[in-house]
């Protein structure tokens, strides 16, 4: 069984295939954390050390004993007001105004299957987590619920642990219930907290900005706190809600590291703190600034899920744990592991300047070269001919399209292509019929002009009637034509958070309720249009998180389509998210975001480390480039399974200075190791250079592999131990690929 409770010791042990997590209830009823790391056995209670520590208080019941202090002990869910002065996971204001919660063990349940969270995304177990024959299948998901209670207020905090044994993933979430007789107010509710009593760690985060998201950054933790998060209402371009704590010596291929991935798409906070005893606490959850959640007697609140994983074999393995778990246990629907159509998107081709004829010209040429879907981007609705107006008016501009959407879709279908559509449901332009009819549906603070961004305001999705109205309008559009794909966009950060429908005591709930409204909308679409393929987007990757991936199996990774910048963006993204989630296109040169020119081969090579599609006018490329596009599409079909469902290995760090930074290289390996694709792009290139050497990973060391193009054979062990020199490609930004096929077992 994945979860074991030893009654006498009051010890909980959670096992996955390669990891163990352990905690215990101490003599005072405190839930103490003991261990999370490589798979282990037996009680690790001996790891707790007790001493009389100055200025670290003791529980009242300890009487003369001054050695037990929550200020020094590792805990599962530290709260403010219990004598622990580190950053708390929980802050509650009681009816009397005191900010205090003293949480003691009150019971637990071990359940088959992985818990779900109502109205929120959450990982799910394979086969719903149930062992089909009742024999306690080692791979079956399980749930542990532990109740902690604060006697003074009556608040019950239920910690949820979900174990996905074969994925080496343990999830956490928290349910709170006011089981007391007076109201309380939640001020901070982290979803997961991990205490480490020993060790020196690096903190790895993924920072960025619009068009330059998820840049890898690693730095040693020092005393004090390292805090990142988002206050924008979305998970944000600026900091991704995925972080890693790594031992100082940990590399791509060796050493211990712990990941925390928030299965949530709104504002968040991730903290790491090294305390006075050099212990480290990491936590993740909802952004607490401007958050408050009143809980009347009987009221409940659920904090979203954090997916944790541990790898004792370096960062690469940690990423592969997340890739598998997100692909199989977070993404849903038909497209989760299925081939996705190679698409062409008209955005960088036309921007707002198109009509039906132009779209058909793009589609015809694309179809001829093998593209399988045309996506009509922004500008098809209302009076939307620029970004100053029209959002919220989700009716088709038939004049611009030269007919109905159904007619356009039919024409596209007639070319043998699918048809997809862009939409931005959460927004409204002031210059729109919707805003003129319902100005109070947009967020705005009374007595103050709202902050504008891209001339648009944000609809108050905390209100059911707003969600219902937009849903109705958009489902009308979806029903009107053969639309097989939707790009769901969100193009600004939220400000002026104030809901005209909520009283003053409830405004602290609105930002979270907005996200719940978004999820409700997405759930309805998924349920009512099960065959629809939805790609998430927020000005590129401004809402690239495991929460969105529950509803949309793919997310437009960045508005930056330059192949070289994308190397860094996709490198950072790969730490927490699978390749199948990454929306990536070949676009025009010079690139529209940074003016860089790269070859169509290099652009194709980089875009193939993702969903793969095009976003340029294929009528305007040379005949040689057209041949290249044809070849790329058939190559992608051939290699799709290996790329999307294979194991991904980072071979270099493209952000690093020096030799390693001279090329970006990565590879995909089939799970049975029978086939691999190695890809590389040169970055710095200097006169009289020696070829950079790339050491491959994940192959079968005993097997012989044949380079499918040259026919040359290599021992798997040699490719991994000695490596392979990157051919001298003669300049920067050139790409190279090696497709390896396993030949035979070596004698
Ligand atoms: C965002 C998206 C782009 C495009 C535009 C349209 O910026 O990321 O791909 O769809 O909106 O306005």
XYZ file of C-alpha atoms and ligand atoms in Angstrom:
759
model
C 0.000 0.000 0.000
C 1.136 3.511 -0.714
C 0.036 4.877 2.671
C 0.752 3.196 5.994
C -0.322 4.329 9.475
C 1.403 2.815 12.504
C -1.038 3.297 15.299
C 1.274 2.898 18.273
C 3.851 5.402 17.033
C 1.164 7.546 15.363
C 3.389 7.467 12.311
C 2.275 8.105 8.715
C 4.447 6.789 5.882
C 3.696 7.541 2.227
C 5.572 5.513 -0.371
C 5.943 6.049 -4.099
C 8.108 3.850 -6.337
C 11.309 5.741 -5.467
C 10.393 8.107 -2.644
C 9.176 8.084 0.943
C 7.396 10.786 2.932
C 6.977 10.459 6.666
C 5.329 12.388 9.489
C 4.131 11.701 12.996
C 1.807 12.969 15.637
C 3.796 13.818 18.760
C 2.757 13.531 22.378
C 1.116 16.967 22.316
C -0.854 16.222 19.159
C 1.379 18.266 16.849
C 1.862 16.855 13.362
C 5.628 16.829 12.790
C 7.365 16.276 9.484
C 10.087 13.634 9.521
C 11.287 12.927 6.019
C 10.806 13.369 2.272
C 13.413 11.814 0.013
C 14.712 8.589 -1.519
C 12.686 5.522 -0.668
C 13.347 4.480 2.912
C 11.961 2.159 5.566
C 11.178 2.185 9.263
C 10.501 5.021 11.648
C 12.667 8.108 11.271
C 11.391 9.683 14.451
C 14.972 9.608 15.747
C 15.694 12.528 13.395
C 13.888 14.883 15.757
C 16.207 16.600 18.204
C 15.057 18.311 21.373
C 16.937 20.926 23.386
C 16.240 23.919 25.576
C 16.498 26.744 23.035
C 16.433 30.371 24.136
C 13.578 32.523 22.917
C 11.838 29.542 21.385
C 8.717 28.924 23.413
C 7.177 25.666 24.583
C 3.635 24.336 24.642
C 1.906 24.996 27.959
C 1.301 21.289 28.597
C 5.067 20.643 28.473
C 5.200 22.114 31.982
C 8.833 21.956 33.219
C 10.131 20.519 29.960
C 11.661 23.350 27.922
C 12.959 21.172 25.074
C 9.901 20.967 22.860
C 9.424 24.029 20.692
C 7.487 24.480 17.481
C 9.960 27.235 16.651
C 12.571 24.563 15.984
C 10.656 21.399 15.121
C 9.748 20.432 11.535
C 6.015 20.658 10.975
C 3.500 19.690 8.353
C 1.314 22.747 8.609
C 2.641 25.563 10.799
C 0.175 28.205 11.904
C 0.538 31.675 13.286
C 0.156 31.978 17.025
C 1.534 28.601 18.083
C 5.046 29.705 19.027
C 6.698 29.185 15.658
C 8.105 32.470 14.384
C 8.996 31.283 10.909
C 6.696 32.051 8.021
C 3.381 30.299 8.730
C 1.287 28.286 6.301
C -1.903 29.436 7.989
C -3.035 32.758 9.439
C -6.566 32.932 10.853
C -8.285 35.815 12.594
C -10.746 34.613 15.190
C -14.012 36.294 16.108
C -12.296 38.022 19.040
C -9.673 39.516 16.702
C -6.805 37.262 17.796
C -4.639 35.853 15.001
C -4.015 32.422 16.391
C -4.496 28.782 15.533
C -3.068 25.979 17.627
C -3.536 22.921 15.431
C -3.636 19.492 17.051
C -4.290 16.095 15.553
C -7.960 15.116 15.620
C -8.161 12.049 13.366
C -7.377 10.744 9.902
C -8.652 8.612 7.032
C -6.806 6.554 4.419
C -8.852 6.238 1.233
C -8.509 4.384 -2.042
C -8.091 6.605 -5.074
C -6.868 10.153 -5.364
C -9.050 12.912 -3.887
C -10.556 15.499 -6.198
C -11.247 19.142 -5.367
C -14.637 20.563 -6.191
C -14.404 23.438 -8.649
C -10.614 23.225 -8.763
C -8.186 21.356 -10.968
C -6.371 18.432 -9.325
C -4.320 15.462 -10.424
C -6.258 12.224 -10.715
C -5.158 8.603 -10.293
C -4.840 6.133 -13.152
C -8.114 4.205 -13.435
C -9.460 6.703 -10.897
C -6.805 5.453 -8.559
C -8.687 2.290 -7.600
C -6.944 -1.043 -7.543
C -9.284 -3.068 -9.725
C -8.861 -6.419 -7.993
C -8.883 -5.047 -4.473
C -5.472 -6.539 -3.798
C -3.807 -3.277 -2.891
C -2.136 -2.633 -6.224
C 1.249 -0.993 -5.662
C 0.543 1.537 -8.404
C -2.911 2.525 -7.238
C -3.378 6.073 -6.046
C -4.383 6.673 -2.456
C -5.488 9.575 -0.312
C -4.662 10.476 3.246
C -6.772 13.037 5.067
C -5.504 14.290 8.415
C -7.704 16.497 10.584
C -6.100 19.122 12.767
C -8.204 21.186 15.105
C -7.854 24.521 16.850
C -9.778 24.203 20.106
C -10.201 27.941 20.709
C -11.939 28.828 17.426
C -13.248 25.407 16.480
C -11.532 25.595 13.082
C -10.830 22.168 11.555
C -8.002 21.992 9.048
C -7.908 18.858 6.916
C -4.612 18.197 5.208
C -5.028 16.175 2.022
C -2.240 14.000 0.660
C -2.624 12.235 -2.670
C -0.084 9.588 -3.600
C 0.573 8.669 -7.246
C 3.051 5.850 -6.606
C 4.248 5.117 -10.148
C 4.747 8.820 -10.919
C 6.765 9.579 -7.764
C 4.330 12.359 -7.050
C 2.678 13.329 -3.779
C 0.038 16.037 -3.923
C -1.204 18.241 -1.158
C -4.246 20.421 -0.616
C -6.105 21.754 2.413
C -9.776 21.877 3.360
C -10.837 24.154 6.169
C -14.120 24.015 7.994
C -15.400 26.284 10.678
C -16.669 23.697 13.141
C -16.905 26.338 15.856
C -19.804 28.590 16.779
C -18.331 31.969 15.841
C -17.032 33.301 12.503
C -13.354 33.259 11.603
C -11.455 34.919 8.788
C -8.743 33.173 6.779
C -5.870 35.531 5.974
C -3.259 33.150 4.641
C -3.701 29.538 3.527
C -0.707 27.847 1.940
C -1.467 24.527 0.293
C 1.815 22.813 1.075
C 4.696 23.334 3.439
C 7.909 21.319 3.637
C 10.365 21.613 6.526
C 13.958 20.418 6.194
C 15.915 20.123 9.425
C 19.237 19.629 7.753
C 21.142 20.599 4.603
C 22.136 23.549 2.455
C 19.991 24.225 -0.551
C 19.711 26.116 -3.791
C 16.415 27.666 -4.810
C 15.509 27.328 -8.453
C 12.865 29.614 -9.901
C 11.625 30.540 -13.353
C 11.345 34.297 -13.797
C 10.608 36.388 -16.841
C 8.429 38.959 -18.533
C 6.037 39.124 -21.467
C 7.764 37.529 -24.479
C 10.603 36.174 -22.315
C 9.046 33.763 -19.842
C 10.383 31.082 -17.479
C 14.070 31.810 -17.420
C 15.945 29.331 -15.236
C 17.580 30.924 -12.188
C 19.413 29.125 -9.419
C 20.850 30.670 -6.269
C 21.857 29.472 -2.814
C 19.395 30.169 -0.024
C 20.689 32.335 2.776
C 19.187 33.206 6.131
C 15.899 34.978 5.724
C 13.291 34.528 3.076
C 13.244 34.175 -0.672
C 9.711 34.931 -1.828
C 8.250 34.889 -5.315
C 4.709 34.981 -6.575
C 2.135 36.808 -8.577
C -0.259 39.592 -7.620
C -1.650 39.802 -11.153
C -4.652 37.485 -10.895
C -2.910 35.058 -13.256
C 0.042 32.821 -12.505
C 2.030 35.360 -14.589
C 4.897 35.745 -17.039
C 7.038 37.113 -14.212
C 7.329 34.089 -11.911
C 6.049 30.646 -12.697
C 4.241 28.751 -9.922
C 6.802 25.977 -10.116
C 9.913 25.970 -7.930
C 12.652 23.535 -7.044
C 14.720 23.164 -3.924
C 17.982 21.407 -4.781
C 20.941 20.234 -2.769
C 23.967 22.370 -3.523
C 25.722 19.628 -5.492
C 22.680 18.593 -7.478
C 23.089 18.575 -11.267
C 20.940 17.516 -14.209
C 21.874 13.894 -13.625
C 22.689 13.478 -9.935
C 21.656 14.670 -6.499
C 18.516 15.389 -4.527
C 15.856 17.927 -5.520
C 12.260 18.649 -4.587
C 9.700 20.280 -6.861
C 6.531 22.151 -5.956
C 4.062 22.842 -8.736
C 0.918 24.798 -8.009
C -2.118 23.376 -9.766
C -3.635 26.830 -9.911
C -3.793 29.693 -12.397
C -4.206 32.822 -10.265
C -2.082 34.856 -7.884
C 0.239 32.746 -5.773
C 3.080 32.873 -3.312
C 6.070 30.541 -2.984
C 8.438 31.011 -0.080
C 11.688 29.544 1.105
C 13.116 30.484 4.463
C 16.315 29.512 6.199
C 15.825 29.864 9.936
C 18.068 30.550 12.928
C 19.078 26.875 13.108
C 19.862 26.753 9.361
C 16.733 24.717 8.784
C 14.791 25.363 5.604
C 11.059 25.782 5.117
C 9.437 25.873 1.692
C 5.778 26.608 1.112
C 3.399 27.363 -1.715
C -0.172 28.541 -1.966
C -2.548 31.373 -2.717
C -1.165 34.895 -2.645
C -2.128 36.177 0.803
C -1.747 39.916 0.140
C -5.247 41.327 -0.281
C -6.718 37.877 0.414
C -9.259 37.333 3.145
C -11.942 34.706 3.374
C -14.629 34.988 6.039
C -15.807 31.597 7.237
C -19.121 31.538 9.078
C -19.894 28.596 11.378
C -20.295 25.542 9.138
C -18.491 27.287 6.240
C -15.718 25.583 4.268
C -12.813 26.668 2.123
C -10.579 24.562 -0.115
C -7.032 25.615 -0.911
C -5.798 24.472 -4.345
C -3.399 21.610 -4.943
C 0.384 21.515 -4.964
C 2.074 18.631 -6.783
C 5.311 17.667 -5.106
C 7.940 15.365 -6.456
C 11.374 14.336 -5.304
C 14.244 13.024 -7.389
C 17.460 11.664 -5.950
C 18.852 11.470 -9.485
C 19.076 15.094 -10.442
C 16.916 17.740 -12.046
C 16.384 15.817 -15.274
C 14.592 12.988 -13.477
C 12.544 15.465 -11.452
C 11.354 17.037 -14.719
C 10.513 13.660 -16.194
C 8.430 12.876 -13.093
C 6.427 16.048 -13.720
C 6.202 15.418 -17.456
C 4.636 12.003 -16.940
C 2.350 13.073 -14.132
C 1.065 16.143 -15.973
C 0.608 14.249 -19.238
C -1.191 11.300 -17.667
C -2.694 12.565 -14.421
C -3.449 16.253 -14.990
C -4.258 16.786 -18.688
C -7.592 15.360 -19.722
C -9.657 14.666 -22.780
C -9.109 13.307 -26.202
C -5.968 15.263 -26.970
C -4.004 14.520 -23.818
C -1.695 12.014 -25.453
C -3.008 12.091 -29.026
C -1.399 13.691 -32.110
C -2.452 17.296 -32.490
C -2.991 18.799 -35.933
C -0.066 20.793 -37.350
C -1.611 24.240 -37.545
C -1.133 27.592 -39.186
C -2.147 30.682 -37.230
C -2.778 33.975 -39.027
C -1.771 36.320 -36.168
C 1.787 37.199 -37.180
C 0.739 36.904 -40.828
C -2.020 39.514 -40.869
C -2.558 40.834 -37.335
C -5.997 42.531 -37.555
C -5.702 43.253 -41.256
C -7.483 40.376 -42.975
C -10.668 39.385 -44.723
C -12.104 36.047 -45.779
C -10.129 36.110 -49.051
C -6.779 36.629 -47.333
C -7.490 33.845 -44.864
C -8.316 31.477 -47.713
C -5.093 32.415 -49.534
C -3.137 31.513 -46.403
C -5.131 28.307 -45.960
C -4.787 27.113 -49.564
C -1.010 27.380 -49.576
C -0.771 25.825 -46.130
C -2.969 22.894 -47.139
C -0.811 22.296 -50.182
C 2.260 21.958 -47.970
C 0.557 19.555 -45.562
C -0.658 21.853 -42.758
C -3.701 20.320 -41.064
C -5.549 23.159 -39.368
C -6.060 26.876 -39.837
C -6.499 28.968 -36.707
C -8.246 32.288 -37.156
C -6.782 34.572 -34.506
C -7.981 37.884 -33.054
C -10.188 40.184 -35.160
C -13.084 38.015 -36.440
C -15.799 39.419 -34.149
C -17.618 42.638 -33.274
C -15.865 45.729 -34.590
C -12.491 44.333 -33.717
C -10.116 45.824 -36.290
C -7.566 46.914 -33.714
C -6.949 46.176 -30.065
C -8.887 49.265 -28.958
C -12.373 47.799 -29.166
C -14.763 44.890 -29.560
C -13.827 42.483 -26.751
C -17.023 41.145 -25.227
C -18.995 41.326 -28.484
C -18.710 37.716 -29.492
C -20.662 37.843 -32.713
C -19.081 37.146 -36.066
C -18.092 40.079 -38.281
C -19.547 38.574 -41.441
C -18.772 41.651 -43.466
C -15.065 41.250 -42.768
C -15.107 37.507 -43.353
C -17.257 37.828 -46.485
C -19.791 35.369 -45.071
C -20.602 33.354 -42.000
C -18.098 31.520 -39.873
C -19.772 28.294 -40.955
C -19.051 29.199 -44.573
C -15.397 29.951 -43.832
C -15.032 26.732 -41.838
C -16.623 24.774 -44.701
C -14.178 26.242 -47.182
C -11.262 25.395 -44.911
C -12.634 21.900 -44.330
C -12.944 21.617 -48.104
C -9.162 21.934 -48.295
C -8.873 18.951 -45.979
C -8.023 21.150 -42.989
C -9.589 21.613 -39.596
C -10.698 25.058 -38.476
C -9.826 26.717 -35.157
C -10.710 30.030 -33.532
C -9.167 32.536 -31.100
C -11.181 33.989 -28.236
C -10.597 36.050 -25.107
C -13.639 35.378 -22.924
C -12.486 37.094 -19.732
C -12.152 40.575 -21.224
C -14.199 43.540 -22.290
C -13.325 46.667 -24.270
C -14.882 49.922 -23.102
C -15.824 50.399 -26.744
C -18.120 47.382 -26.921
C -21.848 46.751 -26.705
C -21.295 44.497 -23.714
C -19.568 47.240 -21.725
C -22.167 49.813 -22.711
C -24.891 47.457 -21.447
C -23.134 46.225 -18.305
C -20.399 48.624 -17.171
C -20.505 47.081 -13.672
C -19.451 43.698 -15.088
C -15.890 44.961 -15.429
C -13.608 45.220 -12.398
C -13.388 48.825 -11.202
C -12.947 50.381 -7.789
C -15.717 52.832 -6.807
C -14.666 56.451 -7.218
C -11.558 55.629 -9.256
C -10.881 55.223 -12.955
C -9.651 51.704 -13.652
C -6.106 50.906 -14.764
C -6.223 50.199 -18.489
C -4.046 47.663 -20.198
C -4.144 47.061 -23.961
C -7.282 49.272 -23.814
C -9.187 46.496 -22.107
C -10.850 45.812 -18.773
C -11.330 42.506 -17.000
C -14.769 40.983 -16.619
C -15.810 40.069 -13.102
C -15.756 36.291 -13.441
C -16.468 35.952 -9.730
C -20.085 36.601 -10.773
C -22.014 33.667 -12.081
C -24.239 35.781 -14.364
C -21.177 37.208 -16.120
C -19.711 33.754 -16.739
C -23.124 32.508 -17.901
C -23.551 35.364 -20.344
C -20.132 35.015 -21.969
C -20.501 31.241 -22.047
C -23.810 31.556 -23.835
C -22.411 33.955 -26.419
C -19.377 31.828 -27.109
C -21.211 28.520 -27.215
C -23.473 30.116 -29.791
C -20.367 30.812 -31.912
C -19.023 27.290 -31.320
C -22.358 25.799 -32.351
C -22.533 27.901 -35.496
C -19.637 26.316 -37.384
C -17.361 23.301 -37.446
C -14.834 24.635 -34.942
C -12.440 21.958 -33.723
C -9.935 24.072 -31.796
C -10.036 27.139 -29.572
C -7.153 29.371 -28.510
C -8.236 30.761 -25.137
C -6.415 34.027 -24.520
C -6.110 36.440 -21.567
C -4.221 39.586 -22.366
C -3.705 41.690 -19.274
C -2.938 41.566 -15.575
C -5.869 42.155 -13.264
C -6.146 45.377 -11.264
C -8.981 47.258 -9.546
C -10.265 44.100 -7.946
C -13.686 45.039 -6.681
C -16.917 43.264 -7.388
C -20.152 45.228 -7.548
C -21.946 42.054 -6.498
C -20.099 41.452 -3.211
C -20.311 43.328 0.055
C -17.307 45.107 1.533
C -16.423 42.173 3.828
C -16.145 39.830 0.857
C -13.859 41.760 -1.509
C -10.852 39.753 -0.295
C -12.399 36.669 -1.907
C -12.852 38.122 -5.369
C -9.513 37.349 -6.991
C -9.781 33.679 -6.031
C -13.460 33.567 -6.990
C -12.471 34.973 -10.372
C -10.240 31.946 -10.923
C -13.052 29.637 -9.777
C -15.323 31.334 -12.350
C -12.708 30.769 -15.032
C -12.442 27.085 -14.084
C -16.232 26.757 -14.081
C -16.325 28.158 -17.628
C -13.540 25.873 -18.825
C -15.142 22.839 -17.198
C -18.434 23.580 -18.936
C -16.731 23.903 -22.314
C -14.808 20.670 -21.789
C -17.962 18.851 -20.772
C -20.201 20.179 -23.504
C -17.611 20.073 -26.308
C -15.598 16.952 -25.486
C -13.950 16.822 -28.917
C -12.821 20.435 -28.875
C -9.084 20.936 -28.589
C -8.358 24.000 -26.408
C -4.978 25.729 -26.258
C -4.449 28.093 -23.347
C -2.731 31.452 -23.801
C -2.131 34.649 -21.898
C -0.088 36.959 -24.080
C 1.909 33.783 -24.726
C 2.916 32.098 -21.493
C 1.423 34.390 -18.833
C -0.730 31.597 -17.464
C 1.387 28.540 -18.080
C 0.618 26.338 -15.079
C -0.579 22.882 -14.108
C -4.019 24.314 -13.272
C -4.657 25.426 -16.854
C -3.267 22.149 -18.177
C -6.147 20.347 -16.466
C -8.492 22.134 -18.899
C -6.240 22.855 -21.889
C -3.601 20.221 -22.695
C -1.485 22.767 -24.554
C -0.532 26.391 -23.853
C 0.971 28.951 -26.231
C 4.404 29.093 -24.650
C 5.381 32.660 -25.480
C 4.536 35.524 -27.814
C 8.234 35.427 -28.610
C 8.528 33.180 -31.659
C 12.245 33.720 -32.301
C 13.911 30.310 -32.350
C 16.920 31.434 -30.318
C 14.996 33.161 -27.533
C 12.636 30.196 -27.586
C 15.564 27.886 -26.780
C 15.866 29.569 -23.388
C 12.131 29.903 -22.853
C 11.466 26.264 -23.739
C 14.483 25.128 -21.700
C 13.056 26.837 -18.597
C 9.555 25.574 -19.348
C 10.799 21.984 -19.615
C 11.741 21.842 -15.929
C 8.129 21.658 -14.816
C 6.061 20.950 -17.905
C 5.939 18.288 -20.634
C 6.822 18.964 -24.262
C 3.254 18.075 -25.236
C 2.088 21.187 -23.341
C 4.296 23.624 -25.244
C 2.660 25.565 -28.108
C 5.397 26.435 -30.612
C 5.371 27.778 -34.171
C 7.733 28.492 -37.032
C 7.328 32.215 -37.750
C 8.665 34.726 -40.277
C 12.145 36.263 -40.373
C 13.357 38.784 -39.463
C 11.508 37.784 -36.314
C 8.729 40.201 -35.309
C 9.787 40.337 -31.657
C 13.529 40.761 -31.872
C 14.510 41.151 -35.525
C 16.679 38.038 -35.584
C 17.036 35.969 -38.724
C 17.411 32.229 -38.505
C 16.998 29.520 -41.131
C 13.718 27.693 -41.626
C 15.519 24.497 -40.580
C 16.505 25.967 -37.217
C 13.040 27.420 -36.650
C 11.553 23.997 -37.430
C 13.976 22.175 -35.151
C 13.069 24.412 -32.199
C 9.321 24.401 -32.885
C 9.421 20.595 -32.976
C 10.259 20.602 -29.276
C 6.595 21.408 -28.792
C 3.215 21.260 -30.498
C 4.635 22.333 -33.863
C 2.855 24.691 -36.211
C 3.373 27.733 -38.441
C 2.664 31.407 -38.074
C 3.949 33.008 -41.285
C 2.714 33.575 -44.818
C 3.691 30.406 -46.625
C 2.922 32.161 -49.920
C 5.896 34.400 -49.302
C 8.641 31.844 -48.727
C 11.018 30.504 -51.397
C 10.350 27.248 -53.278
C 13.234 25.628 -51.355
C 11.697 26.720 -48.076
C 8.347 25.287 -49.178
C 10.009 21.938 -49.768
C 11.528 22.232 -46.324
C 8.105 22.903 -44.767
C 6.688 19.802 -46.463
C 9.583 17.723 -45.179
C 9.251 19.172 -41.664
C 5.582 18.252 -41.461
C 6.135 14.680 -42.554
C 9.104 14.391 -40.186
C 6.970 15.676 -37.344
C 4.321 13.060 -38.099
C 6.979 10.380 -38.140
C 8.536 11.509 -34.855
C 5.493 12.854 -33.048
C 5.021 9.895 -30.705
C 8.697 9.969 -29.709
C 8.634 13.739 -29.119
C 5.350 14.094 -27.237
C 5.148 10.847 -25.334
C 8.851 10.024 -25.013
C 11.237 10.961 -22.205
C 12.848 14.375 -22.497
C 16.477 15.064 -21.586
C 18.161 18.461 -21.386
C 21.735 18.014 -22.612
C 23.049 21.562 -22.163
C 22.038 24.767 -20.463
C 21.592 27.369 -23.225
C 21.633 30.182 -20.667
C 25.128 29.366 -19.453
C 28.243 31.243 -20.432
C 31.282 29.361 -21.685
C 31.628 26.103 -23.569
C 28.280 24.675 -22.562
C 26.513 27.796 -23.752
C 27.877 27.409 -27.265
C 25.053 25.091 -28.198
C 21.617 24.229 -26.941
C 20.992 20.507 -27.084
C 18.201 18.233 -25.948
C 16.873 14.795 -26.766
C 13.804 12.610 -26.707
C 13.941 8.880 -25.966
C 11.122 6.390 -26.329
C 10.156 4.792 -23.036
C 11.433 1.407 -24.296
C 14.675 3.124 -25.409
C 14.304 1.806 -28.966
C 14.515 5.219 -30.595
C 15.849 8.681 -29.838
C 16.001 12.104 -31.433
C 18.872 14.422 -30.544
C 18.514 18.109 -31.468
C 21.037 20.922 -31.187
C 21.327 24.571 -32.188
C 24.581 26.522 -32.170
C 24.585 29.719 -30.150
C 28.010 31.346 -29.855
C 30.237 30.469 -32.747
C 33.892 31.466 -32.911
C 36.745 31.167 -35.413
C 38.763 27.957 -35.352
C 36.417 26.302 -32.855
C 36.612 22.778 -31.575
C 33.303 20.930 -31.925
C 31.257 20.991 -28.718
C 30.769 17.503 -27.350
C 27.320 16.438 -26.249
C 26.833 13.524 -23.897
C 23.580 11.739 -24.619
C 21.309 10.376 -21.911
C 18.579 7.813 -21.394
C 19.764 5.298 -24.012
C 20.221 1.600 -23.415
C 23.972 1.340 -22.694
C 24.054 -2.235 -23.934
C 22.353 -1.502 -27.234
C 23.771 -0.419 -30.572
C 22.086 2.545 -32.202
C 22.082 3.445 -35.884
C 21.946 7.016 -37.089
C 18.887 6.798 -39.352
C 20.344 9.315 -41.781
C 23.998 8.299 -42.123
C 23.615 4.621 -41.224
C 26.536 4.926 -38.822
C 26.401 2.757 -35.739
C 27.228 3.738 -32.161
C 27.284 1.860 -28.887
C 24.648 3.282 -26.541
C 27.247 3.326 -23.749
C 29.688 5.296 -25.906
C 27.085 7.913 -26.819
C 26.345 8.427 -23.143
C 29.831 8.099 -21.610
C 32.011 9.663 -24.291
C 29.370 11.683 -26.090
C 29.078 12.761 -29.675
C 30.778 15.808 -31.211
C 28.390 18.310 -32.716
C 29.451 18.696 -36.366
C 31.040 22.056 -37.148
C 27.997 23.771 -38.560
C 29.875 26.854 -39.729
C 28.070 29.561 -37.820
C 25.670 30.585 -35.117
C 22.001 29.541 -35.018
C 22.452 26.433 -37.157
C 20.587 23.306 -36.223
C 21.472 19.650 -36.208
C 19.467 16.528 -35.508
C 20.383 12.906 -35.077
C 17.654 10.273 -35.207
C 18.854 7.102 -33.513
C 17.243 3.712 -33.898
C 18.221 0.731 -31.759
C 19.796 -2.042 -33.827
C 20.516 -5.067 -31.716
C 21.824 -6.201 -28.358
C 25.620 -6.195 -28.140
C 27.234 -9.589 -27.594
C -1.983 37.521 -27.510
C -1.542 36.167 -28.016
C -1.154 36.282 -29.470
C -2.333 36.769 -30.258
C -2.801 38.110 -29.705
C -4.093 38.552 -30.364
O -0.930 38.406 -27.442
O -0.506 35.660 -27.247
O -0.715 35.036 -29.959
O -3.365 35.821 -30.213
O -3.036 38.026 -28.312
O -4.549 39.748 -29.870
